[in-house]
PDB file of C-alpha atoms in Angstrom:
ATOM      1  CA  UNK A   1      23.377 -38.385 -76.018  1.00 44.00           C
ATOM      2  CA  UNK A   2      23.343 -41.739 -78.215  1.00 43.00           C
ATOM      3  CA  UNK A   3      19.632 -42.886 -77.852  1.00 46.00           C
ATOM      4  CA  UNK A   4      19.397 -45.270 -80.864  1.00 45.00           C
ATOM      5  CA  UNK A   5      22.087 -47.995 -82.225  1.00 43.00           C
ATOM      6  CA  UNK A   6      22.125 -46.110 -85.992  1.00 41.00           C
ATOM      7  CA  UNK A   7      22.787 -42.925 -84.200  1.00 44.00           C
ATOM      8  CA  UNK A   8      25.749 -44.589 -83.094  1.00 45.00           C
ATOM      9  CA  UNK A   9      27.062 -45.729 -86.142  1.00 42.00           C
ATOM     10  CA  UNK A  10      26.724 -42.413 -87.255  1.00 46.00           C
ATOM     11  CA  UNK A  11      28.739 -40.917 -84.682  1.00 46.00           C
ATOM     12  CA  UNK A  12      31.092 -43.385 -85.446  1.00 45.00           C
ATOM     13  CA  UNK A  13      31.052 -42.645 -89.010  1.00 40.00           C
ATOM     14  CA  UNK A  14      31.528 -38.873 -88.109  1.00 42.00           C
ATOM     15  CA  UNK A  15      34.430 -39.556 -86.266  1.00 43.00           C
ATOM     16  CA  UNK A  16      35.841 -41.429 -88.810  1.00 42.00           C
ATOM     17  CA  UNK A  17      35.470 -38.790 -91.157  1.00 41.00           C
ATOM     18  CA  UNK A  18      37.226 -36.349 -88.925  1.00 43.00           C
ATOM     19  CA  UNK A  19      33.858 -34.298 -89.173  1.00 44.00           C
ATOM     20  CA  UNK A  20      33.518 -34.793 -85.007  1.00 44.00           C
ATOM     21  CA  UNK A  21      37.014 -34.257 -83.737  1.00 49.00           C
ATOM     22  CA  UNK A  22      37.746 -37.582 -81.383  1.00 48.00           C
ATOM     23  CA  UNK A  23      38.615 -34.802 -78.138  1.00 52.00           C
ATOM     24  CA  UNK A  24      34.828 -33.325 -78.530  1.00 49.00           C
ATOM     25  CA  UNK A  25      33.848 -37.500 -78.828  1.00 49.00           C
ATOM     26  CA  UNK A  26      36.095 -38.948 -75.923  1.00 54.00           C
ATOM     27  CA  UNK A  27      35.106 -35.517 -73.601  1.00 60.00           C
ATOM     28  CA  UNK A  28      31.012 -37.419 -74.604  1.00 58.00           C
ATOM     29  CA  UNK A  29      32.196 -40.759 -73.398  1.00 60.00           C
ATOM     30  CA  UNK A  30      34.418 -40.070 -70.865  1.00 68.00           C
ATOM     31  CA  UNK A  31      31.196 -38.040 -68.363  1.00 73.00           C
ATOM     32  CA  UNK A  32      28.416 -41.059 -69.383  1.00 78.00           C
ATOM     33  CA  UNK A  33      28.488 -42.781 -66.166  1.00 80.00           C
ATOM     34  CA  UNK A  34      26.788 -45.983 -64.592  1.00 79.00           C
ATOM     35  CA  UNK A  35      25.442 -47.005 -61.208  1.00 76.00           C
ATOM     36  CA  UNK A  36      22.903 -49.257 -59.701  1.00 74.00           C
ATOM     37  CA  UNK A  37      19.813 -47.848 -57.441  1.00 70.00           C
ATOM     38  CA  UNK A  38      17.351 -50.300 -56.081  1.00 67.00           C
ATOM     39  CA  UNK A  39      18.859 -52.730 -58.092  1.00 64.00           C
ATOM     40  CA  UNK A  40      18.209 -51.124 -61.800  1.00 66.00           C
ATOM     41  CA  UNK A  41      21.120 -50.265 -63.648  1.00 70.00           C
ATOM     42  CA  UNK A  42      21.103 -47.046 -64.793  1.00 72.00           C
ATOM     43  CA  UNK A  43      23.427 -45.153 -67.330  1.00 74.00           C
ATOM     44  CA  UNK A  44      23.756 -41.966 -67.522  1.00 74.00           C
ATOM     45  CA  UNK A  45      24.522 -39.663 -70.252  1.00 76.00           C
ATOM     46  CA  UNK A  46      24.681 -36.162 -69.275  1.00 73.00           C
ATOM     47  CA  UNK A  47      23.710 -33.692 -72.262  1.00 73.00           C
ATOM     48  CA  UNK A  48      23.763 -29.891 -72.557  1.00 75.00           C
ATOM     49  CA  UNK A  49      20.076 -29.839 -74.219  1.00 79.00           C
ATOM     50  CA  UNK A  50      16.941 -28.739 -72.730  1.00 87.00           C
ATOM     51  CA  UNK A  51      15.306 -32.158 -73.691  1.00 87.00           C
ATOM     52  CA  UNK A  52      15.860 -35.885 -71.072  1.00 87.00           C
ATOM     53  CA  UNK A  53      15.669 -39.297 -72.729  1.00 87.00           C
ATOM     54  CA  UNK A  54      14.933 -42.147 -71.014  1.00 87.00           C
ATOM     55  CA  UNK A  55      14.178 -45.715 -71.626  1.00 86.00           C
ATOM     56  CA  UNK A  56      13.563 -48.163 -69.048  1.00 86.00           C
ATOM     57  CA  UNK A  57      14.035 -51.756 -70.278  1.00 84.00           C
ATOM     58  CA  UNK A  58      11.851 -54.810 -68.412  1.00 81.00           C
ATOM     59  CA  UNK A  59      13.355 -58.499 -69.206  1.00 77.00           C
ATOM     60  CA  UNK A  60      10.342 -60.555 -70.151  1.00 70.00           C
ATOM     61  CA  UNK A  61       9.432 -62.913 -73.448  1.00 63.00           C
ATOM     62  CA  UNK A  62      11.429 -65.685 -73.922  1.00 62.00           C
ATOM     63  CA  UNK A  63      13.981 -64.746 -70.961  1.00 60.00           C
ATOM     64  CA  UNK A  64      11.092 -65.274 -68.414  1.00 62.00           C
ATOM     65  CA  UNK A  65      10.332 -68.390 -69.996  1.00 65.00           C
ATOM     66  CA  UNK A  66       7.125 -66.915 -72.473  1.00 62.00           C
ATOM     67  CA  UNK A  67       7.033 -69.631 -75.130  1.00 59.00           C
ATOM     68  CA  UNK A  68       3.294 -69.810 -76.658  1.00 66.00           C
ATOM     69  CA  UNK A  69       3.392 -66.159 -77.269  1.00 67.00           C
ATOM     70  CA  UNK A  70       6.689 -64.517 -77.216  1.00 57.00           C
ATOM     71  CA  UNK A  71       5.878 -61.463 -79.110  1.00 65.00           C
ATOM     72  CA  UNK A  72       3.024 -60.733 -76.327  1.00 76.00           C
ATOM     73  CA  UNK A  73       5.321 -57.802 -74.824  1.00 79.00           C
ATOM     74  CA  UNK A  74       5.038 -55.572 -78.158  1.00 80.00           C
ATOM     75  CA  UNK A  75       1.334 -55.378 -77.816  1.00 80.00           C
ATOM     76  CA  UNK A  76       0.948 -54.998 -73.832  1.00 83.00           C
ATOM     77  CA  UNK A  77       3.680 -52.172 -73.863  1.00 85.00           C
ATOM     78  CA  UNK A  78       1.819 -50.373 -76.818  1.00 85.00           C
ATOM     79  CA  UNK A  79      -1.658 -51.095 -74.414  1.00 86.00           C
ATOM     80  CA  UNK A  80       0.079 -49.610 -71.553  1.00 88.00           C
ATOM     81  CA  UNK A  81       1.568 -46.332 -73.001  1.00 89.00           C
ATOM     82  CA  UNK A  82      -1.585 -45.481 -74.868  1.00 88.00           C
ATOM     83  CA  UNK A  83      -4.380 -45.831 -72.057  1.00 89.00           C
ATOM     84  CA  UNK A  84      -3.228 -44.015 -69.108  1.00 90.00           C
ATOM     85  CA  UNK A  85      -2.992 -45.181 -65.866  1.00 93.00           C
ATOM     86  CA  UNK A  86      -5.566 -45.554 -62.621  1.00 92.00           C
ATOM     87  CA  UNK A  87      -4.829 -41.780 -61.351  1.00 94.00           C
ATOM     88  CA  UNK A  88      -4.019 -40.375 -64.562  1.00 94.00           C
ATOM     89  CA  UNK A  89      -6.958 -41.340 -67.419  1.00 93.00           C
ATOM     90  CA  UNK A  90      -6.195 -41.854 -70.862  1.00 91.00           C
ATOM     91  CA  UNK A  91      -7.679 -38.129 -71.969  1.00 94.00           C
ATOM     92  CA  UNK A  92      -5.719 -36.388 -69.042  1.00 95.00           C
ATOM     93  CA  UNK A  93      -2.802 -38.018 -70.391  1.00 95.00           C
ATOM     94  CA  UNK A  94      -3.430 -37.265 -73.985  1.00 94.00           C
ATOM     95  CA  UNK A  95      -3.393 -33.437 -72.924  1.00 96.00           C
ATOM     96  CA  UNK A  96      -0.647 -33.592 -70.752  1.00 96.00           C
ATOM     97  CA  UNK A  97       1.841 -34.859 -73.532  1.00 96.00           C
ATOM     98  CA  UNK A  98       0.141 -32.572 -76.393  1.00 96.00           C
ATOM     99  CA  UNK A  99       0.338 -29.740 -73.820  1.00 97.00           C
ATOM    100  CA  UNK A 100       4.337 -30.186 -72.883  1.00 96.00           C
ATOM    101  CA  UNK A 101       5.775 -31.924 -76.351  1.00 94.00           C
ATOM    102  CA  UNK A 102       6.659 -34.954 -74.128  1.00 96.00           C
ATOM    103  CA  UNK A 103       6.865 -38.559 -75.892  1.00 95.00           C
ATOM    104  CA  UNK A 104       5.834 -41.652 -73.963  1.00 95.00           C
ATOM    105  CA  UNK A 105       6.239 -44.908 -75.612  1.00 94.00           C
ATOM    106  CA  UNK A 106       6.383 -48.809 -75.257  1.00 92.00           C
ATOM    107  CA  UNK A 107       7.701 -51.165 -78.090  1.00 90.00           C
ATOM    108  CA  UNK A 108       8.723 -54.681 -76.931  1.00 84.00           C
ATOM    109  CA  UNK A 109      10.055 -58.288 -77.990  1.00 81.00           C
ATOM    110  CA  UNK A 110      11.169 -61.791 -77.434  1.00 79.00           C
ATOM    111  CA  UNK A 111      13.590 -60.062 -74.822  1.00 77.00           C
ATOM    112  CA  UNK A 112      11.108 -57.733 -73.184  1.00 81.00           C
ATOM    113  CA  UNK A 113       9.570 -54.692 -73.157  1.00 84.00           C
ATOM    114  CA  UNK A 114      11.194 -51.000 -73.804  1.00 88.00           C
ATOM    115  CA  UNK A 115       9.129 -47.634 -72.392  1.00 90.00           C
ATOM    116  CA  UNK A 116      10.724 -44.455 -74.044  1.00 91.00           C
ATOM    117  CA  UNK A 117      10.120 -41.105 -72.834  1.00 91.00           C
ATOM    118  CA  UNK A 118      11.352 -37.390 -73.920  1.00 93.00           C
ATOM    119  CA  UNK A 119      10.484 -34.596 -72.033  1.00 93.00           C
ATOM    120  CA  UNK A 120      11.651 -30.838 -71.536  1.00 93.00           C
ATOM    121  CA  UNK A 121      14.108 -30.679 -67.924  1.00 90.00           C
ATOM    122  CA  UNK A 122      10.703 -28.572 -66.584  1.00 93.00           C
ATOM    123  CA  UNK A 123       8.495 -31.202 -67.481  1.00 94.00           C
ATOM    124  CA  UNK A 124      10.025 -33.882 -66.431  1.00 91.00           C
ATOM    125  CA  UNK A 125       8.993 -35.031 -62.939  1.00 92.00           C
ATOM    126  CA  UNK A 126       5.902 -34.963 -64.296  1.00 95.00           C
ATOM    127  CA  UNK A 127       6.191 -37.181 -66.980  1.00 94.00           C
ATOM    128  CA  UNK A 128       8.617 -39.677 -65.053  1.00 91.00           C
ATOM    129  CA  UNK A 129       5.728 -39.869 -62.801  1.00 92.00           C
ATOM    130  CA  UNK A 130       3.325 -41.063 -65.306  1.00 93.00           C
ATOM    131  CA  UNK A 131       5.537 -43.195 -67.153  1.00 92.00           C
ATOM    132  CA  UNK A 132       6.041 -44.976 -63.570  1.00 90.00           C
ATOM    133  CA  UNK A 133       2.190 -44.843 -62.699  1.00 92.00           C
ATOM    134  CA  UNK A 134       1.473 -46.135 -66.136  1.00 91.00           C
ATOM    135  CA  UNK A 135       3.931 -49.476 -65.810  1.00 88.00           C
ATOM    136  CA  UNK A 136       3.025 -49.858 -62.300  1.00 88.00           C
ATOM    137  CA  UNK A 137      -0.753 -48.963 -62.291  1.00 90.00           C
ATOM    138  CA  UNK A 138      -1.786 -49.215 -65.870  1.00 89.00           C
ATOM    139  CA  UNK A 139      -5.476 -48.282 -66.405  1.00 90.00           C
ATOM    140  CA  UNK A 140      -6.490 -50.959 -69.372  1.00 79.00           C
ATOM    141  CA  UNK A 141      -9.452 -53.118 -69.136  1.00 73.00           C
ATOM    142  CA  UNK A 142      -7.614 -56.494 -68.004  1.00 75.00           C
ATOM    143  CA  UNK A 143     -11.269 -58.237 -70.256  1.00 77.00           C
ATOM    144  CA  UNK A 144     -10.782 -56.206 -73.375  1.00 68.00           C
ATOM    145  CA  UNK A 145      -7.118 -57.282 -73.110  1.00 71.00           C
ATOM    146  CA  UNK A 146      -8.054 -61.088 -72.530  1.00 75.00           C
ATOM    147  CA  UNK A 147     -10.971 -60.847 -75.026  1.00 72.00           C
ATOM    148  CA  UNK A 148      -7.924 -59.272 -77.739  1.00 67.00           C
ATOM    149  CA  UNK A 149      -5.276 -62.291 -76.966  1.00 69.00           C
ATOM    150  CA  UNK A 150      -8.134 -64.496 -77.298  1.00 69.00           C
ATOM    151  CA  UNK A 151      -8.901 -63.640 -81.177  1.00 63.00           C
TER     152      UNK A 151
END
């Protein structure tokens, strides 16, 4: 599964190199499929590995009309991914993704705000449940986080 532009290209490369033969590529591109639930687009991309990659992608910076701060969405997705969320506390989390090698993240930009998660197939209810309690409940101190835009 292509989770990153560059791995992309490399594919690409690959293929262009003969090194991937284009049957074994088209076979890849030919089962990704696409559908809306609840009115989020979601692509999937089925792989043969024991690991699931997600990212789920919120429009916000200068799309939602963010103009004195644009960038604000890199530091409140970093905020959110790092301190838990109201039922699950920021040590409980900690353990959890040490415990099952899953990755939660949050990057974002003008455009938005990206979450990333990787998790084992058994793991990952679990950590799709988080990563939605965490977006949707996040557990940060709302006056820490005004007191650090303020500086």
């Amino acid at each position: 599964m292509v989770k990153h532009p560059t791995q992309l290209l490399i594919a690409a490369a690959l293929l262009a190199v003969g090194l991937i033969p284009a049957t074994a590529q088209q076979s890849r591109i030919e089962r990704v499929k696409s559908f809306t639930e609840n009115g989020i687009t979601v692509i999937l991309s089925p792989a043969e590995n024991k690991l699931i990659s997600v990212i789920v992608a919120l429009e916000g910076g200068l799309a939602s009309g963010e103009t004195t701060n644009p960038v604000l969405s890199d530091f409140t997705a970093d905020l959110i991914t790092s301190s838990g969320s109201k039922q699950t506390p920021k040590e409980e989390l900690r353990k959890f993704l040490a415990r099952t090698s899953t990755s939660i993240s949050g990057e974002g930009d003008q455009r938005g705000m990206r979450f990333s998660m990787t998790a084992t197939r058994p793991n990952f209810g679990k950590a799709w449940n988080l990563l939605a309690e965490m977006i949707t409940q996040p557990a940060f101190d709302p006056t820490a986080y005004s007191t650090t835009l303020a500086a």
